[in-house]
Structures are given as structure tokens and as C-alpha cells.
Amino acid sequence: AGGPPGGPGPGAGKGLGGGVFGTVRLVNTVVANNTAADDITPVSVNFTAVTGQAYRGPLAAFNVSGSPYLATAYTATITWGDGHTTTASGADGTIVKAGSDQFNILGVNTYSTAGTYPVTVVVTDQGGSSTEIDSQALVTDAM
């Protein structure tokens, strides 16, 4: 799944309009505290953002083998690494079903300072079980 190397990942541009879509690289990551009953396999998405500009795009994904569920069966809390925490709902982001077993988490955040930030997404299924997905934001200064 995903686009060409260095290109937009799965779900890029889905669910949110406009904004900065940086380079996205999908990295399969197994996180030790996966307690989800749905056997969620986390996929981190490392992305690039620009200071002062809203990043709108993919920041994590997950696969659920044989999932009969819609994206609405899951919620996500995003900790952006800069002191902001949001949920993937409404204007702050969304969860999009990108294939029979894959879901993409898209979010919106504006970083004020350049640097590398750890981004943590906690996905919770409808039964209350959760999985943590660790991604990374590389934030550069505006030109």
C-alpha cells in the first residue's frame, strides 16, 4: 500500500482539503503495547511540515486483518509532540478506510518551531481496546 517512494502515502488528500502535504514515508512498526481485540497492526507515517503552516495529511495508519468495520468503529487521539493533543474528528482530522483492511489517520496541526517531533496516535476500537502508533514529524522553517 502507499504511493511511490517519496510520494504521497495512502489516503493522501482524502478527507481534508488544502494545506501542506509533505513527503510521506510509510514504515511498518510493531508496538509492544498493542492490546486491541481487533488485532490492529500499526503503521507509522513519518512526515514533513513547515513552521507556521497547517500540516494537513496522513500521520499514521493501521491494518486490521479481515475487518468488517467502517472507519467510524475507531477513534484516534493524536499527541503532536509540541504540546498539542487533538482527536481525529471534525476539523482536526479523520480516519479513512483506505482498503479492505487498511485505515489511514489524517490530522491537522501547525508547528511554530522547526525540529523533529515524536507524534503518538492512540487508536481505540469500538470495544475499548487500544493500540499506540509512533510516527515522527520533521518540521522545517518556512522559506
Short mmCIF file of N, CA and C in Angstrom, two decimals:
data_model
loop_
_atom_site.label_atom_id
_atom_site.label_comp_id
_atom_site.label_asym_id
_atom_site.label_seq_id
_atom_site.Cartn_x
_atom_site.Cartn_y
_atom_site.Cartn_z
N ALA A 1 0.84 -1.18 0.00
CA ALA A 1 0.00 0.00 0.00
C ALA A 1 0.87 1.22 0.00
N GLY A 2 0.32 2.30 -0.50
CA GLY A 2 1.06 3.55 -0.49
C GLY A 2 1.42 3.95 -1.91
N GLY A 3 1.96 5.15 -2.02
CA GLY A 3 2.34 5.65 -3.31
C GLY A 3 3.78 5.31 -3.62
N PRO A 4 4.32 5.96 -4.63
CA PRO A 4 5.72 5.71 -4.99
C PRO A 4 6.63 6.21 -3.89
N PRO A 5 7.84 5.66 -3.80
CA PRO A 5 8.77 6.11 -2.76
C PRO A 5 8.93 7.62 -2.79
N GLY A 6 8.77 8.23 -1.63
CA GLY A 6 8.90 9.68 -1.54
C GLY A 6 7.64 10.41 -1.94
N GLY A 7 6.63 9.70 -2.41
CA GLY A 7 5.39 10.33 -2.84
C GLY A 7 4.35 10.25 -1.75
N PRO A 8 3.15 10.72 -2.03
CA PRO A 8 2.10 10.69 -1.03
C PRO A 8 1.76 9.26 -0.64
N GLY A 9 1.47 9.07 0.61
CA GLY A 9 1.10 7.75 1.10
C GLY A 9 -0.37 7.49 0.85
N PRO A 10 -0.86 6.35 1.31
CA PRO A 10 -2.27 6.02 1.10
C PRO A 10 -3.15 7.03 1.79
N GLY A 11 -4.18 7.44 1.11
CA GLY A 11 -5.13 8.36 1.70
C GLY A 11 -4.71 9.81 1.63
N ALA A 12 -3.54 10.11 1.06
CA ALA A 12 -3.10 11.49 0.97
C ALA A 12 -4.15 12.30 0.24
N GLY A 13 -4.56 13.38 0.83
CA GLY A 13 -5.53 14.25 0.21
C GLY A 13 -6.96 13.82 0.44
N LYS A 14 -7.20 12.70 1.09
CA LYS A 14 -8.57 12.26 1.34
C LYS A 14 -9.06 12.85 2.65
N GLY A 15 -10.25 13.37 2.63
CA GLY A 15 -10.89 13.77 3.87
C GLY A 15 -10.59 15.19 4.32
N LEU A 16 -9.50 15.79 3.91
CA LEU A 16 -9.15 17.14 4.32
C LEU A 16 -8.73 17.91 3.09
N GLY A 17 -9.11 19.16 3.00
CA GLY A 17 -8.77 19.94 1.84
C GLY A 17 -7.64 20.90 2.11
N GLY A 18 -6.85 21.19 1.09
CA GLY A 18 -5.81 22.21 1.16
C GLY A 18 -4.70 21.88 2.14
N GLY A 19 -3.84 22.85 2.37
CA GLY A 19 -2.79 22.68 3.36
C GLY A 19 -1.52 22.13 2.76
N VAL A 20 -0.57 21.84 3.64
CA VAL A 20 0.74 21.36 3.23
C VAL A 20 0.76 19.85 3.30
N PHE A 21 1.10 19.22 2.21
CA PHE A 21 1.29 17.78 2.18
C PHE A 21 2.77 17.55 1.96
N GLY A 22 3.47 17.14 2.99
CA GLY A 22 4.90 16.94 2.88
C GLY A 22 5.21 15.56 2.35
N THR A 23 6.49 15.23 2.38
CA THR A 23 6.93 13.91 1.99
C THR A 23 6.45 12.91 3.04
N VAL A 24 5.89 11.83 2.59
CA VAL A 24 5.36 10.81 3.50
C VAL A 24 6.07 9.50 3.23
N ARG A 25 6.54 8.86 4.29
CA ARG A 25 7.22 7.58 4.16
C ARG A 25 6.54 6.62 5.13
N LEU A 26 5.99 5.53 4.61
CA LEU A 26 5.35 4.54 5.46
C LEU A 26 6.39 3.59 6.02
N VAL A 27 6.29 3.32 7.30
CA VAL A 27 7.22 2.44 7.97
C VAL A 27 6.42 1.48 8.82
N ASN A 28 6.55 0.18 8.56
CA ASN A 28 5.85 -0.80 9.40
C ASN A 28 6.49 -0.82 10.77
N THR A 29 5.69 -0.64 11.79
CA THR A 29 6.18 -0.58 13.16
C THR A 29 5.31 -1.47 14.03
N VAL A 30 5.91 -2.36 14.76
CA VAL A 30 5.17 -3.16 15.72
C VAL A 30 5.40 -2.55 17.08
N VAL A 31 4.33 -2.18 17.75
CA VAL A 31 4.41 -1.53 19.05
C VAL A 31 4.04 -2.54 20.12
N ALA A 32 4.84 -2.62 21.16
CA ALA A 32 4.70 -3.65 22.18
C ALA A 32 3.38 -3.59 22.94
N ASN A 33 2.78 -2.42 23.08
CA ASN A 33 1.57 -2.32 23.88
C ASN A 33 0.29 -2.42 23.06
N ASN A 34 0.30 -3.22 22.02
CA ASN A 34 -0.88 -3.46 21.20
C ASN A 34 -1.83 -4.38 21.97
N THR A 35 -2.94 -3.83 22.44
CA THR A 35 -3.89 -4.60 23.23
C THR A 35 -5.25 -4.71 22.54
N ALA A 36 -5.29 -4.38 21.27
CA ALA A 36 -6.57 -4.32 20.57
C ALA A 36 -7.12 -5.71 20.27
N ALA A 37 -8.41 -5.85 20.54
CA ALA A 37 -9.08 -7.12 20.28
C ALA A 37 -9.17 -7.39 18.78
N ASP A 38 -9.18 -6.34 17.98
CA ASP A 38 -9.30 -6.49 16.53
C ASP A 38 -7.98 -6.82 15.86
N ASP A 39 -6.94 -7.07 16.63
CA ASP A 39 -5.61 -7.39 16.09
C ASP A 39 -5.15 -6.30 15.13
N ILE A 40 -5.08 -5.08 15.65
CA ILE A 40 -4.64 -3.92 14.87
C ILE A 40 -3.13 -3.97 14.69
N THR A 41 -2.68 -3.83 13.45
CA THR A 41 -1.26 -3.74 13.15
C THR A 41 -0.95 -2.28 12.84
N PRO A 42 -0.15 -1.61 13.68
CA PRO A 42 0.14 -0.19 13.47
C PRO A 42 1.14 0.03 12.35
N VAL A 43 0.99 1.17 11.66
CA VAL A 43 1.92 1.58 10.62
C VAL A 43 2.23 3.06 10.87
N SER A 44 3.49 3.37 11.15
CA SER A 44 3.85 4.77 11.38
C SER A 44 4.03 5.48 10.04
N VAL A 45 3.78 6.78 10.06
CA VAL A 45 3.94 7.61 8.87
C VAL A 45 4.79 8.80 9.27
N ASN A 46 6.02 8.85 8.80
CA ASN A 46 6.87 10.00 9.07
C ASN A 46 6.58 11.05 8.02
N PHE A 47 6.41 12.31 8.46
CA PHE A 47 6.01 13.36 7.53
C PHE A 47 6.81 14.63 7.76
N THR A 48 6.76 15.52 6.76
CA THR A 48 7.44 16.80 6.81
C THR A 48 6.40 17.91 6.83
N ALA A 49 6.62 18.89 7.71
CA ALA A 49 5.73 20.05 7.81
C ALA A 49 6.59 21.31 7.78
N VAL A 50 5.95 22.46 7.62
CA VAL A 50 6.63 23.75 7.57
C VAL A 50 6.10 24.62 8.70
N THR A 51 6.99 25.30 9.41
CA THR A 51 6.57 26.15 10.53
C THR A 51 5.56 27.20 10.07
N GLY A 52 4.57 27.42 10.91
CA GLY A 52 3.57 28.44 10.64
C GLY A 52 2.52 28.06 9.62
N GLN A 53 2.63 26.89 9.01
CA GLN A 53 1.65 26.44 8.02
C GLN A 53 0.98 25.17 8.53
N ALA A 54 -0.32 25.10 8.38
CA ALA A 54 -1.05 23.92 8.85
C ALA A 54 -0.65 22.69 8.03
N TYR A 55 -0.17 21.67 8.72
CA TYR A 55 0.04 20.38 8.07
C TYR A 55 -1.31 19.68 8.06
N ARG A 56 -1.75 19.25 6.91
CA ARG A 56 -3.00 18.50 6.75
C ARG A 56 -2.66 17.27 5.94
N GLY A 57 -2.65 16.12 6.63
CA GLY A 57 -2.32 14.93 5.89
C GLY A 57 -2.18 13.71 6.76
N PRO A 58 -1.69 12.63 6.18
CA PRO A 58 -1.55 11.37 6.90
C PRO A 58 -0.46 11.45 7.96
N LEU A 59 -0.71 10.83 9.10
CA LEU A 59 0.29 10.79 10.16
C LEU A 59 0.41 9.41 10.80
N ALA A 60 -0.47 8.52 10.46
CA ALA A 60 -0.41 7.13 10.94
C ALA A 60 -1.42 6.32 10.13
N ALA A 61 -1.26 5.01 10.21
CA ALA A 61 -2.20 4.10 9.56
C ALA A 61 -2.24 2.83 10.39
N PHE A 62 -3.23 2.01 10.13
CA PHE A 62 -3.27 0.70 10.79
C PHE A 62 -4.02 -0.27 9.91
N ASN A 63 -3.66 -1.52 10.05
CA ASN A 63 -4.30 -2.60 9.32
C ASN A 63 -5.04 -3.48 10.32
N VAL A 64 -6.21 -3.92 9.93
CA VAL A 64 -6.99 -4.85 10.74
C VAL A 64 -7.36 -6.01 9.83
N SER A 65 -6.75 -7.15 10.04
CA SER A 65 -6.97 -8.30 9.19
C SER A 65 -8.43 -8.72 9.19
N GLY A 66 -9.03 -8.73 8.00
CA GLY A 66 -10.40 -9.18 7.85
C GLY A 66 -11.43 -8.29 8.50
N SER A 67 -11.12 -7.00 8.65
CA SER A 67 -12.03 -6.09 9.35
C SER A 67 -13.32 -5.86 8.58
N PRO A 68 -14.46 -6.13 9.23
CA PRO A 68 -15.75 -5.83 8.61
C PRO A 68 -16.20 -4.41 8.96
N TYR A 69 -15.40 -3.69 9.74
CA TYR A 69 -15.82 -2.41 10.31
C TYR A 69 -15.59 -1.23 9.38
N LEU A 70 -16.38 -0.21 9.59
CA LEU A 70 -16.19 1.08 8.95
C LEU A 70 -15.20 1.88 9.78
N ALA A 71 -14.68 2.95 9.22
CA ALA A 71 -13.73 3.80 9.94
C ALA A 71 -14.35 4.37 11.22
N THR A 72 -15.67 4.51 11.24
CA THR A 72 -16.34 5.07 12.42
C THR A 72 -16.29 4.12 13.63
N ALA A 73 -15.82 2.90 13.44
CA ALA A 73 -15.68 1.96 14.55
C ALA A 73 -14.44 2.26 15.39
N TYR A 74 -13.61 3.21 14.94
CA TYR A 74 -12.36 3.54 15.61
C TYR A 74 -12.29 5.02 15.93
N THR A 75 -11.60 5.36 17.02
CA THR A 75 -11.30 6.74 17.34
C THR A 75 -9.78 6.86 17.47
N ALA A 76 -9.27 8.07 17.34
CA ALA A 76 -7.83 8.28 17.46
C ALA A 76 -7.56 9.57 18.21
N THR A 77 -6.62 9.50 19.16
CA THR A 77 -6.12 10.67 19.86
C THR A 77 -4.69 10.89 19.41
N ILE A 78 -4.39 12.13 19.00
CA ILE A 78 -3.09 12.46 18.42
C ILE A 78 -2.34 13.38 19.37
N THR A 79 -1.14 12.98 19.76
CA THR A 79 -0.24 13.83 20.53
C THR A 79 0.87 14.24 19.57
N TRP A 80 0.93 15.52 19.24
CA TRP A 80 1.77 16.03 18.15
C TRP A 80 3.23 16.25 18.55
N GLY A 81 3.58 16.16 19.82
CA GLY A 81 4.96 16.33 20.25
C GLY A 81 5.35 17.77 20.53
N ASP A 82 4.44 18.70 20.27
CA ASP A 82 4.72 20.12 20.51
C ASP A 82 3.82 20.70 21.59
N GLY A 83 3.19 19.83 22.36
CA GLY A 83 2.28 20.27 23.41
C GLY A 83 0.81 20.23 23.01
N HIS A 84 0.52 20.01 21.74
CA HIS A 84 -0.86 19.92 21.27
C HIS A 84 -1.33 18.47 21.25
N THR A 85 -2.58 18.27 21.64
CA THR A 85 -3.24 16.98 21.53
C THR A 85 -4.60 17.22 20.91
N THR A 86 -4.93 16.42 19.89
CA THR A 86 -6.22 16.54 19.22
C THR A 86 -6.81 15.15 19.00
N THR A 87 -8.03 15.12 18.52
CA THR A 87 -8.64 13.86 18.11
C THR A 87 -8.80 13.88 16.60
N ALA A 88 -8.84 12.71 16.00
CA ALA A 88 -9.03 12.62 14.55
C ALA A 88 -10.52 12.67 14.28
N SER A 89 -11.08 13.88 14.43
CA SER A 89 -12.51 14.07 14.15
C SER A 89 -12.75 15.54 13.82
N GLY A 90 -13.78 15.79 13.06
CA GLY A 90 -14.14 17.15 12.71
C GLY A 90 -13.03 17.87 11.97
N ALA A 91 -12.78 19.12 12.36
CA ALA A 91 -11.77 19.94 11.70
C ALA A 91 -10.35 19.49 12.02
N ASP A 92 -10.17 18.68 13.06
CA ASP A 92 -8.83 18.26 13.49
C ASP A 92 -8.32 17.03 12.77
N GLY A 93 -9.15 16.35 12.00
CA GLY A 93 -8.67 15.17 11.28
C GLY A 93 -9.76 14.15 11.07
N THR A 94 -9.36 12.99 10.60
CA THR A 94 -10.33 11.94 10.32
C THR A 94 -9.63 10.59 10.21
N ILE A 95 -10.40 9.53 10.28
CA ILE A 95 -9.93 8.19 10.00
C ILE A 95 -10.63 7.75 8.72
N VAL A 96 -9.85 7.29 7.74
CA VAL A 96 -10.38 6.93 6.43
C VAL A 96 -10.07 5.47 6.16
N LYS A 97 -11.08 4.71 5.74
CA LYS A 97 -10.83 3.33 5.32
C LYS A 97 -10.25 3.39 3.92
N ALA A 98 -9.01 2.87 3.78
CA ALA A 98 -8.28 3.00 2.53
C ALA A 98 -8.24 1.71 1.72
N GLY A 99 -8.79 0.66 2.24
CA GLY A 99 -8.80 -0.63 1.57
C GLY A 99 -9.56 -1.60 2.43
N SER A 100 -9.60 -2.84 2.05
CA SER A 100 -10.40 -3.80 2.81
C SER A 100 -9.92 -3.95 4.24
N ASP A 101 -8.60 -3.81 4.48
CA ASP A 101 -8.06 -3.98 5.82
C ASP A 101 -7.29 -2.77 6.33
N GLN A 102 -7.13 -1.72 5.53
CA GLN A 102 -6.29 -0.59 5.94
C GLN A 102 -7.11 0.66 6.24
N PHE A 103 -6.67 1.36 7.29
CA PHE A 103 -7.26 2.63 7.69
C PHE A 103 -6.14 3.66 7.80
N ASN A 104 -6.38 4.87 7.31
CA ASN A 104 -5.42 5.95 7.41
C ASN A 104 -5.94 6.99 8.40
N ILE A 105 -5.03 7.54 9.19
CA ILE A 105 -5.38 8.60 10.12
C ILE A 105 -4.78 9.89 9.60
N LEU A 106 -5.64 10.87 9.35
CA LEU A 106 -5.21 12.16 8.85
C LEU A 106 -5.45 13.19 9.95
N GLY A 107 -4.55 14.15 10.06
CA GLY A 107 -4.69 15.15 11.10
C GLY A 107 -4.24 16.51 10.63
N VAL A 108 -4.50 17.51 11.49
CA VAL A 108 -4.15 18.89 11.20
C VAL A 108 -3.43 19.46 12.41
N ASN A 109 -2.26 20.06 12.17
CA ASN A 109 -1.53 20.73 13.24
C ASN A 109 -0.60 21.77 12.63
N THR A 110 -0.38 22.86 13.36
CA THR A 110 0.55 23.89 12.94
C THR A 110 1.68 23.96 13.95
N TYR A 111 2.89 23.69 13.50
CA TYR A 111 4.07 23.76 14.35
C TYR A 111 4.65 25.17 14.28
N SER A 112 5.09 25.70 15.43
CA SER A 112 5.64 27.05 15.45
C SER A 112 7.17 27.07 15.41
N THR A 113 7.80 25.94 15.69
CA THR A 113 9.26 25.88 15.75
C THR A 113 9.76 24.68 14.94
N ALA A 114 10.84 24.90 14.19
CA ALA A 114 11.44 23.82 13.41
C ALA A 114 12.05 22.78 14.35
N GLY A 115 12.09 21.54 13.90
CA GLY A 115 12.68 20.46 14.68
C GLY A 115 12.05 19.13 14.33
N THR A 116 12.45 18.11 15.07
CA THR A 116 11.88 16.78 14.90
C THR A 116 11.00 16.49 16.10
N TYR A 117 9.78 16.08 15.85
CA TYR A 117 8.80 15.87 16.92
C TYR A 117 8.28 14.44 16.88
N PRO A 118 8.21 13.79 18.04
CA PRO A 118 7.56 12.47 18.09
C PRO A 118 6.05 12.67 18.05
N VAL A 119 5.37 11.95 17.19
CA VAL A 119 3.91 12.02 17.08
C VAL A 119 3.37 10.67 17.51
N THR A 120 2.49 10.68 18.49
CA THR A 120 1.90 9.44 19.01
C THR A 120 0.41 9.45 18.75
N VAL A 121 -0.08 8.38 18.15
CA VAL A 121 -1.51 8.24 17.89
C VAL A 121 -1.99 7.01 18.64
N VAL A 122 -3.03 7.18 19.43
CA VAL A 122 -3.64 6.04 20.13
C VAL A 122 -4.98 5.76 19.46
N VAL A 123 -5.08 4.59 18.84
CA VAL A 123 -6.30 4.16 18.16
C VAL A 123 -7.08 3.28 19.12
N THR A 124 -8.37 3.57 19.27
CA THR A 124 -9.23 2.77 20.14
C THR A 124 -10.36 2.20 19.31
N ASP A 125 -10.60 0.89 19.46
CA ASP A 125 -11.69 0.26 18.71
C ASP A 125 -12.99 0.39 19.48
N GLN A 126 -14.08 -0.03 18.87
CA GLN A 126 -15.40 0.13 19.48
C GLN A 126 -15.57 -0.68 20.75
N GLY A 127 -14.70 -1.66 20.99
CA GLY A 127 -14.75 -2.43 22.22
C GLY A 127 -13.92 -1.82 23.35
N GLY A 128 -13.20 -0.73 23.05
CA GLY A 128 -12.41 -0.04 24.06
C GLY A 128 -10.95 -0.45 24.11
N SER A 129 -10.53 -1.41 23.27
CA SER A 129 -9.12 -1.80 23.23
C SER A 129 -8.34 -0.78 22.40
N SER A 130 -7.06 -0.59 22.74
CA SER A 130 -6.30 0.44 22.06
C SER A 130 -4.94 -0.05 21.58
N THR A 131 -4.39 0.70 20.61
CA THR A 131 -3.08 0.44 20.04
C THR A 131 -2.38 1.78 19.86
N GLU A 132 -1.09 1.85 20.20
CA GLU A 132 -0.31 3.07 20.03
C GLU A 132 0.51 2.98 18.74
N ILE A 133 0.49 4.07 17.98
CA ILE A 133 1.27 4.16 16.75
C ILE A 133 2.22 5.35 16.90
N ASP A 134 3.51 5.10 16.75
CA ASP A 134 4.52 6.15 16.88
C ASP A 134 5.02 6.57 15.52
N SER A 135 4.87 7.86 15.21
CA SER A 135 5.35 8.44 13.97
C SER A 135 6.28 9.60 14.30
N GLN A 136 6.73 10.32 13.28
CA GLN A 136 7.66 11.41 13.51
C GLN A 136 7.39 12.54 12.52
N ALA A 137 7.42 13.78 13.03
CA ALA A 137 7.27 14.96 12.18
C ALA A 137 8.61 15.67 12.07
N LEU A 138 9.05 15.93 10.85
CA LEU A 138 10.22 16.75 10.61
C LEU A 138 9.70 18.11 10.17
N VAL A 139 9.91 19.12 11.02
CA VAL A 139 9.38 20.45 10.75
C VAL A 139 10.52 21.38 10.35
N THR A 140 10.36 21.99 9.18
CA THR A 140 11.38 22.90 8.66
C THR A 140 10.88 24.33 8.70
N ASP A 141 11.81 25.29 8.69
CA ASP A 141 11.43 26.69 8.66
C ASP A 141 10.85 27.05 7.30
N ALA A 142 9.90 27.98 7.30
CA ALA A 142 9.32 28.48 6.05
C ALA A 142 10.40 29.25 5.31
N MET A 143 10.37 29.16 4.02
CA MET A 143 11.38 29.85 3.19
C MET A 143 10.97 31.27 2.92
#
